[in-house]
CSV table of C-alpha atoms in Angstrom, one decimal:
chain,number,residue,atom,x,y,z
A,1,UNK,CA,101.6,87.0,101.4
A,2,UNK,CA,101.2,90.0,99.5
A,3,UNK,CA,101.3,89.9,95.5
A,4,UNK,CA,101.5,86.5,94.2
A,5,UNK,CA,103.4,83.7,92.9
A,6,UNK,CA,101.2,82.2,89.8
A,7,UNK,CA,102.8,80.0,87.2
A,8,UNK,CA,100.5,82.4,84.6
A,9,UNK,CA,101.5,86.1,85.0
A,10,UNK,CA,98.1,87.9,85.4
A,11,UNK,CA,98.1,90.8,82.8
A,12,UNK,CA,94.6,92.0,83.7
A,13,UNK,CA,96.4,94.8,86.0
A,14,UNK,CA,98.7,96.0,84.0
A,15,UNK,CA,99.8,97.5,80.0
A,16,UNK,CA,102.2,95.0,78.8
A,17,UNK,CA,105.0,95.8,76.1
A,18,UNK,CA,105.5,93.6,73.5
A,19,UNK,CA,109.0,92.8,73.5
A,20,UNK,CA,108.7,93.1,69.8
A,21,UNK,CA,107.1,96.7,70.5
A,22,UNK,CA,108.6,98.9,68.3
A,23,UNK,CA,107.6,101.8,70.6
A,24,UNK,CA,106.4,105.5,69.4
A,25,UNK,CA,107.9,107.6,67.0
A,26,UNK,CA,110.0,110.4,68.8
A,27,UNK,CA,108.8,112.5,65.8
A,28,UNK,CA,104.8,112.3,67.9
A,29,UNK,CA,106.1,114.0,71.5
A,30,UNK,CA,108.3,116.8,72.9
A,31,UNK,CA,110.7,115.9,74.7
A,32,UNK,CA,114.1,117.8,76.5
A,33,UNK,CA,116.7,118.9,73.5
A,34,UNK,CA,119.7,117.5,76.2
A,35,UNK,CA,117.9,114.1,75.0
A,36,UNK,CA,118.2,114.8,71.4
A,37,UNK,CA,120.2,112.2,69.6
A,38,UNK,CA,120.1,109.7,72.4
A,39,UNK,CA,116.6,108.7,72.0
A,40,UNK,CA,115.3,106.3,69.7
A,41,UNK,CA,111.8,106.0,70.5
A,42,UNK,CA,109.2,106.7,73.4
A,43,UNK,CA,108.1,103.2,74.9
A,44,UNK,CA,105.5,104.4,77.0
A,45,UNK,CA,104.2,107.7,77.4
A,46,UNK,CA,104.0,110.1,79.7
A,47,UNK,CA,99.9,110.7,79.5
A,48,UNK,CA,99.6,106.2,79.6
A,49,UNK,CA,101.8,107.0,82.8
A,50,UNK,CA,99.7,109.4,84.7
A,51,UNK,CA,96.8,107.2,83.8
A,52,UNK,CA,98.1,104.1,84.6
A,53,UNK,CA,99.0,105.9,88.5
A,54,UNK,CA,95.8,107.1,88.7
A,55,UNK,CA,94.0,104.0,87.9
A,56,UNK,CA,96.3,101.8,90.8
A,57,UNK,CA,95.4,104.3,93.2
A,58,UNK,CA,91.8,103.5,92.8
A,59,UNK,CA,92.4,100.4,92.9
A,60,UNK,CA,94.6,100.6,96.3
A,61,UNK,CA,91.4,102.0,97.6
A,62,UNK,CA,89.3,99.7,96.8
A,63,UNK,CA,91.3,96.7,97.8
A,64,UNK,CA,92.3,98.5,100.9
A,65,UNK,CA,89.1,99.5,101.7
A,66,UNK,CA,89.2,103.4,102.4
A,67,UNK,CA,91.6,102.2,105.4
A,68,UNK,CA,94.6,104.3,107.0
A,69,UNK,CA,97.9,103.3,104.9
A,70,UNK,CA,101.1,102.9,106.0
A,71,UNK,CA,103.0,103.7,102.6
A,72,UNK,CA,106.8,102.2,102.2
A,73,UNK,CA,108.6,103.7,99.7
A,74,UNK,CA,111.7,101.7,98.1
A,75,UNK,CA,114.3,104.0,97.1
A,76,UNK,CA,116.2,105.1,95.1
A,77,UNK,CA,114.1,104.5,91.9
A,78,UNK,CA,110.5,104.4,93.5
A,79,UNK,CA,110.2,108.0,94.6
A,80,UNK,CA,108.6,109.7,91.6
A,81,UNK,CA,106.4,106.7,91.1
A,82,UNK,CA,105.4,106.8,95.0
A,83,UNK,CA,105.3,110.6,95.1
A,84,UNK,CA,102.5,110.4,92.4
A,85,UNK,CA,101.1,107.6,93.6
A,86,UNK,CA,100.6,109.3,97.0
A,87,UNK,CA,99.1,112.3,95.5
A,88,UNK,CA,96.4,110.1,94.1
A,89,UNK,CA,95.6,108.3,97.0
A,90,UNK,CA,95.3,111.8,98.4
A,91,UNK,CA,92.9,112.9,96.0
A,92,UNK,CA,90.5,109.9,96.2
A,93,UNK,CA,90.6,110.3,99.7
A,94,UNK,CA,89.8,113.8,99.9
A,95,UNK,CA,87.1,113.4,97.0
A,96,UNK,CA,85.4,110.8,99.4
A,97,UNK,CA,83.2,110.1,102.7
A,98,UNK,CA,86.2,108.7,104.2
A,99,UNK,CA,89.4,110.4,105.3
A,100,UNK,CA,92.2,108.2,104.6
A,101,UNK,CA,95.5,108.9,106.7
A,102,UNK,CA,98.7,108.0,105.2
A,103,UNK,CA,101.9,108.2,106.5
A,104,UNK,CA,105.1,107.5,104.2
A,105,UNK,CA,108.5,106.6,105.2
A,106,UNK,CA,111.3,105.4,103.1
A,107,UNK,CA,113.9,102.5,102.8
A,108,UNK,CA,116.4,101.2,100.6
A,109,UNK,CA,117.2,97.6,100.1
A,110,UNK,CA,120.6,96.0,99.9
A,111,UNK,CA,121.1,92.4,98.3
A,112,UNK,CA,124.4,93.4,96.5
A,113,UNK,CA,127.6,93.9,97.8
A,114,UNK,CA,130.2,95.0,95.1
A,115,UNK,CA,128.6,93.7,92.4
A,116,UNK,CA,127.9,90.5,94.0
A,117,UNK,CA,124.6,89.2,95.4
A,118,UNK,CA,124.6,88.9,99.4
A,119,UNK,CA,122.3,85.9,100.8
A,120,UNK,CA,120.9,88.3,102.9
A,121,UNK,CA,119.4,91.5,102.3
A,122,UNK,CA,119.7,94.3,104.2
A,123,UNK,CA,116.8,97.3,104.9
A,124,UNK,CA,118.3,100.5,105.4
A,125,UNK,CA,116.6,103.3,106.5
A,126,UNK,CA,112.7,103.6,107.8
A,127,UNK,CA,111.1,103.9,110.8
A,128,UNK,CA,111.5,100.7,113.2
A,129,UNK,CA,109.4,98.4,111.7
A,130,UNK,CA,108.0,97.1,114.5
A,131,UNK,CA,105.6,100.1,114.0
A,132,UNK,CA,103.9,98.0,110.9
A,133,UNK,CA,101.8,95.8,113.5
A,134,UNK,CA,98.5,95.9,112.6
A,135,UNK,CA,99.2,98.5,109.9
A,136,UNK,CA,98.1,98.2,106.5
A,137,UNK,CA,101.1,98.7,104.3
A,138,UNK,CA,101.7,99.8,101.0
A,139,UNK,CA,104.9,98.7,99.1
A,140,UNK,CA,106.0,101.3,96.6
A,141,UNK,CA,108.8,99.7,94.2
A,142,UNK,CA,109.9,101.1,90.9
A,143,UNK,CA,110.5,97.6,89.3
A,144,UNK,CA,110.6,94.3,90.1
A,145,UNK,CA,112.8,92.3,88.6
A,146,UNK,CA,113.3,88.4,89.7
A,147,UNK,CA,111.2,88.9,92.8
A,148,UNK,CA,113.7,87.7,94.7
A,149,UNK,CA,114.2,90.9,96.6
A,150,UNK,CA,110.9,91.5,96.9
A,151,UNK,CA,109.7,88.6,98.5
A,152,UNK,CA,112.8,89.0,101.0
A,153,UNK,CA,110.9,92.2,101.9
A,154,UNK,CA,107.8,91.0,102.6
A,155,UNK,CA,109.4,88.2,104.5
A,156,UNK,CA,111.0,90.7,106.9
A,157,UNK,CA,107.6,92.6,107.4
A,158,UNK,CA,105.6,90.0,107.7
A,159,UNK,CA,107.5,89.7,110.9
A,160,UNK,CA,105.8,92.3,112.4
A,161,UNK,CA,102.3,91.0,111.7
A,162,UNK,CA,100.7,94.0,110.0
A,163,UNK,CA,97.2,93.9,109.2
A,164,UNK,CA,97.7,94.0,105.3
A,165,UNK,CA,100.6,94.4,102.9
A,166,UNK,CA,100.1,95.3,99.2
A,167,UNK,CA,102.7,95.8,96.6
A,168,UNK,CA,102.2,98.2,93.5
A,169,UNK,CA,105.2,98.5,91.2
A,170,UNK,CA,105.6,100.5,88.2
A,171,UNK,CA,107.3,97.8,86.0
A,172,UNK,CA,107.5,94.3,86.1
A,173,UNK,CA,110.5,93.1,83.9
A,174,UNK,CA,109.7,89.6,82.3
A,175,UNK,CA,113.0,87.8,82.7
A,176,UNK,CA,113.5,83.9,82.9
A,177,UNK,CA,115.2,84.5,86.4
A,178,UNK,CA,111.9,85.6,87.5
A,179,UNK,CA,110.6,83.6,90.6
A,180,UNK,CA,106.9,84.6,89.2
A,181,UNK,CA,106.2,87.4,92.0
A,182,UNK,CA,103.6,89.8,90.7
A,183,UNK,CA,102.8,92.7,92.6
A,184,UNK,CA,99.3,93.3,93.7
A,185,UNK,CA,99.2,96.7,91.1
A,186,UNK,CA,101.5,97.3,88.4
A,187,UNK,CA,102.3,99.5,85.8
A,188,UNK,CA,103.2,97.4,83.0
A,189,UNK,CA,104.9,94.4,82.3
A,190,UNK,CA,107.8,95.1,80.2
């Protein structure tokens, strides 16, 4: 299964934040004047961002092994994240001997239902899945919370017996709900 389930988070991967991390001085950045007087501090930059995107998509690569991707996007929060992501893998690819084809369709995943979680959850939206056979796919997920949802994901896709699956999030809350699912790449722990 894809990303893992250790009792030990693995924070090789990924910047982790302190939750005593007082974050930067607003004072240090620009940032839009509708913001001003809502912000107390920036928690992670924008630059540490871009870097941190650029540094998973090399490691996509490498763990995927220059091989056609099959990119799932979870909306509504992953787009940005995936739309960058995307444009990395695009640049390794065309800055290598290998072309890479990737294709990216999105879905949106329902466990709630008025507030209340549903036993079940739902995938809305996406090609039909049976598609994934033999595919190596890419999970792109803002963040992942409890796992819970996640792994219901990877449950449902695993159905359809793709080659590979990998997950890459850009956060990974710590919470003591979490089932211990780590995606494969990640952002930061926060």
């Amino acid at each position: 299964m894809a990303g893992s389930s250790e009792e030990a988070p693995d924070y090789g991967r990924g910047v982790v934040i302190l939750d005593n991390w007082p974050g930067y001085d607003l004072n240090l950045f620009t940032y839009p004047q509708h913001y001003y007087g809502d912000l107390e501090y920036v928690l992670i930059p924008h630059g540490i961002i871009v870097d941190r995107i650029e540094r998973l998509a090399k490691d996509i690569m490498k763990d995927i092994g220059y091989c056609d991707i099959m990119v799932l996007c979870v909306l509504k929060g992953g787009y940005k994240f995936c739309a960058d992501l995307v444009e990395h893998l695009k640049s390794i690819s065309r800055n290598s001997d290998r072309f890479v084809s990737m294709k990216v369709d999105f879905i949106r995943l329902k466990s709630y239902r008025n507030d209340q979680s549903m036993d079940e959850m739902q995938i809305i939206g996406g090609d039909d899945l049976s598609t994934l056979a033999g595919k190596n796919v890419l999970i792109v997920e803002d963040v992942v919370g409890t796992g819970r949802t996640m792994k219901a994901l990877l449950s449902s896709i695993e159905k359809y017996k793709p080659n590979m699956i990998k997950v890459a999030s850009l956060l990974v809350k710590r919470t003591p709900r979490s089932d211990g699912f780590r995606p494969d790449s990640h952002m930061c722990d926060q």
